Amino acid sequence: MPATIIDGKAVAASIREDAAARAAEYREKFGRAPGLAVVIVGDDPASRVYVNNKKKACAGCDIYSEEHALPATTTEDELLDLVRRLNADPKIDGVLVQLPLPNHISEDKVIEAISPSKDVDGFHPINVGSLMVGKPALRPCTPAGIMELIHRTGIELKGKRAVVVGRSNIVGKPVSIMLLAEHATVTICHSRTEDLPSVCREADVLVVAVGRPKMVKGDWIKPGAVVIDVGTNRVGGKKLVGDVDFDEAVEVAGAITPVPGGVGPMTIAMLMKNCVEAAFAARS
Ligand code: NDP
């Protein structure tokens, strides 16, 4: 029987609805909407699309948003100054600096300048460390979205084998820690992993975040496994494909995310959730 398709668009819509309801509750209680500042430096077209989508999502959730569009010639000090001003701005609860930044600006320095309590991307070392030691924190949006999708399949993670392919700081590592926190037995794979297909075949939950179109084949998947495909690869100009060979995998897996329409829509939805929760946390 083909796998259940995990509908990321529908799950993301329900998360955004919840965020909108929480934002309304916040406005009612504190007399203003939660606020997000989005900073973009330079004119990278992909970054521009992401920023526009984030602003649109804010409008849909009744979250106040403001954009700070800076020229590519902005110095590191100028950007750090802006971040500090936003940290101190009482109508702003979340500060997001769109990455990548121009080469002359240190992304690490900028991320570290964002107040951890306003770090809605969950990239600040304080939030990363809190995630690592199991303390409450703003969690990075894509991994948090992946966990939400896994939960909605109804799988009980305790004691299950989870394999994560990819060890990036923004997806692979944090999602591995989140799976571990829920008592899965986690294996993290990367470009030097030997016999990757065999490792993947052990997974009850397989999360793939590599950036290689259709790398994971149907016979790498344990029958009935939950497969989360994070990859977004443009092939042949426009078409978006994942890291998993969907047509093969759907015949073997128990549940699988499509690309597009799986993990992709979850990232912005979790960002909305983080903004609202950061706003409430600042008042507690
Ligand atoms: P990175 O390039 O930062 O990391 C890729 C990881 O894949 C690395 O750990 C690398 O290993 C590993 N890898 C590369 N080749 C292989 C291989 N042949 N076998 C096993 N592992 C391999 O990517 P990201 O984590 O940032 O993103 C991964 C994918 O997810 C991309 O397609 C990206 O576009 C997508 N993505 C989607 C998001 C969304 O939908 N919202 C958000 C973020 C990412 P090593 O460490 O050894 O180099």
PDB file of N, CA and C and ligand atoms in Angstrom, residues 50 142 165-172 189-193 196 208-212 215 229-233 241 243 263-268, ligand 1:
ATOM      1  N   TYR A  50      12.065  35.173   0.310  1.00  0.00           N
ATOM      2  CA  TYR A  50      11.843  34.684   1.682  1.00  0.00           C
ATOM      3  C   TYR A  50      11.306  35.796   2.577  1.00  0.00           C
ATOM      4  N   THR A 142      12.952  25.238  10.993  1.00  0.00           N
ATOM      5  CA  THR A 142      12.810  24.049  10.133  1.00  0.00           C
ATOM      6  C   THR A 142      12.822  22.759  10.966  1.00  0.00           C
ATOM      7  N   VAL A 165      20.047  12.215   7.941  1.00  0.00           N
ATOM      8  CA  VAL A 165      21.128  12.342   6.964  1.00  0.00           C
ATOM      9  C   VAL A 165      21.372  13.831   6.760  1.00  0.00           C
ATOM     10  N   GLY A 166      22.576  14.287   7.118  1.00  0.00           N
ATOM     11  CA  GLY A 166      22.911  15.717   7.097  1.00  0.00           C
ATOM     12  C   GLY A 166      23.188  16.181   8.510  1.00  0.00           C
ATOM     13  N   ARG A 167      24.265  16.964   8.678  1.00  0.00           N
ATOM     14  CA  ARG A 167      24.634  17.422  10.032  1.00  0.00           C
ATOM     15  C   ARG A 167      24.841  18.925  10.067  1.00  0.00           C
ATOM     16  N   SER A 168      24.018  19.656   9.289  1.00  0.00           N
ATOM     17  CA  SER A 168      24.172  21.119   9.308  1.00  0.00           C
ATOM     18  C   SER A 168      23.672  21.674  10.637  1.00  0.00           C
ATOM     19  N   ASN A 169      24.158  22.885  10.940  1.00  0.00           N
ATOM     20  CA  ASN A 169      23.737  23.530  12.192  1.00  0.00           C
ATOM     21  C   ASN A 169      22.284  23.967  12.150  1.00  0.00           C
ATOM     22  N   ILE A 170      21.751  24.156  10.926  1.00  0.00           N
ATOM     23  CA  ILE A 170      20.373  24.669  10.876  1.00  0.00           C
ATOM     24  C   ILE A 170      19.316  23.571  10.764  1.00  0.00           C
ATOM     25  N   VAL A 171      19.702  22.383  10.288  1.00  0.00           N
ATOM     26  CA  VAL A 171      18.707  21.304  10.165  1.00  0.00           C
ATOM     27  C   VAL A 171      19.174  20.015  10.865  1.00  0.00           C
ATOM     28  N   GLY A 172      20.219  19.380  10.327  1.00  0.00           N
ATOM     29  CA  GLY A 172      20.583  18.030  10.767  1.00  0.00           C
ATOM     30  C   GLY A 172      20.864  17.923  12.254  1.00  0.00           C
ATOM     31  N   CYS A 189      24.057  10.927  10.015  1.00  0.00           N
ATOM     32  CA  CYS A 189      24.915  10.568   8.873  1.00  0.00           C
ATOM     33  C   CYS A 189      25.364  11.824   8.134  1.00  0.00           C
ATOM     34  N   HIS A 190      26.415  11.684   7.361  1.00  0.00           N
ATOM     35  CA  HIS A 190      26.988  12.812   6.634  1.00  0.00           C
ATOM     36  C   HIS A 190      27.758  12.291   5.438  1.00  0.00           C
ATOM     37  N   SER A 191      28.544  13.147   4.807  1.00  0.00           N
ATOM     38  CA  SER A 191      29.166  12.759   3.535  1.00  0.00           C
ATOM     39  C   SER A 191      30.227  11.670   3.710  1.00  0.00           C
ATOM     40  N   ARG A 192      30.703  11.454   4.939  1.00  0.00           N
ATOM     41  CA  ARG A 192      31.726  10.417   5.147  1.00  0.00           C
ATOM     42  C   ARG A 192      31.134   9.121   5.716  1.00  0.00           C
ATOM     43  N   THR A 193      29.843   9.068   5.876  1.00  0.00           N
ATOM     44  CA  THR A 193      29.211   7.850   6.405  1.00  0.00           C
ATOM     45  C   THR A 193      29.418   6.698   5.434  1.00  0.00           C
ATOM     46  N   LEU A 196      25.782   4.195   3.523  1.00  0.00           N
ATOM     47  CA  LEU A 196      24.603   4.983   3.907  1.00  0.00           C
ATOM     48  C   LEU A 196      23.279   4.223   3.679  1.00  0.00           C
ATOM     49  N   VAL A 208      15.941  13.427   5.925  1.00  0.00           N
ATOM     50  CA  VAL A 208      17.012  13.623   4.950  1.00  0.00           C
ATOM     51  C   VAL A 208      17.155  15.116   4.643  1.00  0.00           C
ATOM     52  N   ALA A 209      18.321  15.678   4.966  1.00  0.00           N
ATOM     53  CA  ALA A 209      18.585  17.112   4.741  1.00  0.00           C
ATOM     54  C   ALA A 209      19.988  17.238   4.177  1.00  0.00           C
ATOM     55  N   VAL A 210      20.102  17.004   2.876  1.00  0.00           N
ATOM     56  CA  VAL A 210      21.405  16.913   2.227  1.00  0.00           C
ATOM     57  C   VAL A 210      21.582  17.958   1.118  1.00  0.00           C
ATOM     58  N   GLY A 211      20.552  18.088   0.270  1.00  0.00           N
ATOM     59  CA  GLY A 211      20.678  18.977  -0.885  1.00  0.00           C
ATOM     60  C   GLY A 211      21.179  18.255  -2.125  1.00  0.00           C
ATOM     61  N   ARG A 212      20.786  16.970  -2.273  1.00  0.00           N
ATOM     62  CA  ARG A 212      21.126  16.202  -3.486  1.00  0.00           C
ATOM     63  C   ARG A 212      19.863  15.552  -4.030  1.00  0.00           C
ATOM     64  N   MET A 215      18.539  11.507  -3.941  1.00  0.00           N
ATOM     65  CA  MET A 215      19.661  10.660  -3.519  1.00  0.00           C
ATOM     66  C   MET A 215      19.173   9.379  -2.830  1.00  0.00           C
ATOM     67  N   ASP A 229      11.498  14.489   4.035  1.00  0.00           N
ATOM     68  CA  ASP A 229      12.431  14.954   3.000  1.00  0.00           C
ATOM     69  C   ASP A 229      12.567  16.473   3.098  1.00  0.00           C
ATOM     70  N   VAL A 230      13.724  16.917   3.577  1.00  0.00           N
ATOM     71  CA  VAL A 230      13.928  18.359   3.785  1.00  0.00           C
ATOM     72  C   VAL A 230      14.497  19.016   2.525  1.00  0.00           C
ATOM     73  N   GLY A 231      15.080  18.223   1.660  1.00  0.00           N
ATOM     74  CA  GLY A 231      15.788  18.762   0.495  1.00  0.00           C
ATOM     75  C   GLY A 231      14.914  19.612  -0.407  1.00  0.00           C
ATOM     76  N   THR A 232      15.467  20.707  -0.852  1.00  0.00           N
ATOM     77  CA  THR A 232      14.792  21.511  -1.874  1.00  0.00           C
ATOM     78  C   THR A 232      15.811  21.775  -2.960  1.00  0.00           C
ATOM     79  N   ASN A 233      15.678  21.050  -4.039  1.00  0.00           N
ATOM     80  CA  ASN A 233      16.650  21.152  -5.132  1.00  0.00           C
ATOM     81  C   ASN A 233      15.919  21.573  -6.393  1.00  0.00           C
ATOM     82  N   VAL A 241      12.664  19.431  -6.511  1.00  0.00           N
ATOM     83  CA  VAL A 241      12.607  18.032  -6.066  1.00  0.00           C
ATOM     84  C   VAL A 241      13.360  17.893  -4.743  1.00  0.00           C
ATOM     85  N   ASP A 243      15.377  15.378  -1.656  1.00  0.00           N
ATOM     86  CA  ASP A 243      16.559  14.509  -1.573  1.00  0.00           C
ATOM     87  C   ASP A 243      16.167  13.032  -1.667  1.00  0.00           C
ATOM     88  N   VAL A 263       7.989  19.801   4.150  1.00  0.00           N
ATOM     89  CA  VAL A 263       8.686  20.588   5.185  1.00  0.00           C
ATOM     90  C   VAL A 263       8.652  22.084   4.860  1.00  0.00           C
ATOM     91  N   GLY A 264       8.761  22.406   3.552  1.00  0.00           N
ATOM     92  CA  GLY A 264       8.885  23.816   3.134  1.00  0.00           C
ATOM     93  C   GLY A 264       7.920  24.757   3.842  1.00  0.00           C
ATOM     94  N   PRO A 265       6.605  24.514   3.756  1.00  0.00           N
ATOM     95  CA  PRO A 265       5.656  25.470   4.365  1.00  0.00           C
ATOM     96  C   PRO A 265       5.754  25.552   5.888  1.00  0.00           C
ATOM     97  N   MET A 266       6.373  24.556   6.504  1.00  0.00           N
ATOM     98  CA  MET A 266       6.421  24.529   7.973  1.00  0.00           C
ATOM     99  C   MET A 266       7.356  25.586   8.545  1.00  0.00           C
ATOM    100  N   THR A 267       8.403  25.938   7.796  1.00  0.00           N
ATOM    101  CA  THR A 267       9.428  26.822   8.370  1.00  0.00           C
ATOM    102  C   THR A 267       8.823  28.174   8.757  1.00  0.00           C
ATOM    103  N   ILE A 268       8.066  28.769   7.843  1.00  0.00           N
ATOM    104  CA  ILE A 268       7.493  30.091   8.142  1.00  0.00           C
ATOM    105  C   ILE A 268       6.398  29.965   9.204  1.00  0.00           C
TER     106      ILE A 268
HETATM  107  P1  NDP B   1      24.155  21.825   4.178  1.00  0.00           P
HETATM  108  O1  NDP B   1      24.778  21.911   2.832  1.00  0.00           O
HETATM  109  O2  NDP B   1      24.525  22.810   5.217  1.00  0.00           O
HETATM  110  O3  NDP B   1      24.414  20.356   4.766  1.00  0.00           O
HETATM  111  C1  NDP B   1      24.270  19.232   3.963  1.00  0.00           C
HETATM  112  C2  NDP B   1      24.615  18.012   4.754  1.00  0.00           C
HETATM  113  O4  NDP B   1      24.491  16.883   3.898  1.00  0.00           O
HETATM  114  C3  NDP B   1      26.062  17.995   5.275  1.00  0.00           C
HETATM  115  O5  NDP B   1      26.080  17.571   6.616  1.00  0.00           O
HETATM  116  C4  NDP B   1      26.776  17.009   4.360  1.00  0.00           C
HETATM  117  O6  NDP B   1      27.787  16.259   4.992  1.00  0.00           O
HETATM  118  C5  NDP B   1      25.639  16.072   4.007  1.00  0.00           C
HETATM  119  N1  NDP B   1      25.902  15.401   2.731  1.00  0.00           N
HETATM  120  C6  NDP B   1      26.296  15.939   1.563  1.00  0.00           C
HETATM  121  N2  NDP B   1      26.451  14.993   0.629  1.00  0.00           N
HETATM  122  C7  NDP B   1      26.161  13.817   1.220  1.00  0.00           C
HETATM  123  C8  NDP B   1      26.158  12.482   0.777  1.00  0.00           C
HETATM  124  N3  NDP B   1      26.463  12.150  -0.463  1.00  0.00           N
HETATM  125  N4  NDP B   1      25.822  11.527   1.665  1.00  0.00           N
HETATM  126  C9  NDP B   1      25.501  11.835   2.942  1.00  0.00           C
HETATM  127  N5  NDP B   1      25.478  13.097   3.414  1.00  0.00           N
HETATM  128  C10 NDP B   1      25.809  14.070   2.562  1.00  0.00           C
HETATM  129  O7  NDP B   1      22.575  21.827   3.907  1.00  0.00           O
HETATM  130  P2  NDP B   1      21.321  22.254   4.822  1.00  0.00           P
HETATM  131  O8  NDP B   1      21.216  21.383   5.999  1.00  0.00           O
HETATM  132  O9  NDP B   1      21.304  23.706   4.983  1.00  0.00           O
HETATM  133  O10 NDP B   1      20.135  21.892   3.800  1.00  0.00           O
HETATM  134  C11 NDP B   1      19.916  20.597   3.313  1.00  0.00           C
HETATM  135  C12 NDP B   1      18.786  20.613   2.325  1.00  0.00           C
HETATM  136  O11 NDP B   1      17.608  21.054   2.990  1.00  0.00           O
HETATM  137  C13 NDP B   1      18.983  21.575   1.147  1.00  0.00           C
HETATM  138  O12 NDP B   1      18.365  21.039  -0.004  1.00  0.00           O
HETATM  139  C14 NDP B   1      18.239  22.808   1.584  1.00  0.00           C
HETATM  140  O13 NDP B   1      17.780  23.579   0.491  1.00  0.00           O
HETATM  141  C15 NDP B   1      17.082  22.195   2.329  1.00  0.00           C
HETATM  142  N6  NDP B   1      16.491  23.078   3.335  1.00  0.00           N
HETATM  143  C16 NDP B   1      15.145  23.259   3.302  1.00  0.00           C
HETATM  144  C17 NDP B   1      14.531  24.059   4.221  1.00  0.00           C
HETATM  145  C18 NDP B   1      13.053  24.211   4.174  1.00  0.00           C
HETATM  146  O14 NDP B   1      12.378  23.476   3.516  1.00  0.00           O
HETATM  147  N7  NDP B   1      12.456  25.119   4.842  1.00  0.00           N
HETATM  148  C19 NDP B   1      15.294  24.796   5.237  1.00  0.00           C
HETATM  149  C20 NDP B   1      16.706  24.466   5.244  1.00  0.00           C
HETATM  150  C21 NDP B   1      17.274  23.655   4.315  1.00  0.00           C
HETATM  151  P3  NDP B   1      29.169  16.915   5.537  1.00  0.00           P
HETATM  152  O15 NDP B   1      28.797  17.604   6.805  1.00  0.00           O
HETATM  153  O16 NDP B   1      30.046  15.756   5.735  1.00  0.00           O
HETATM  154  O17 NDP B   1      29.615  17.864   4.477  1.00  0.00           O
END
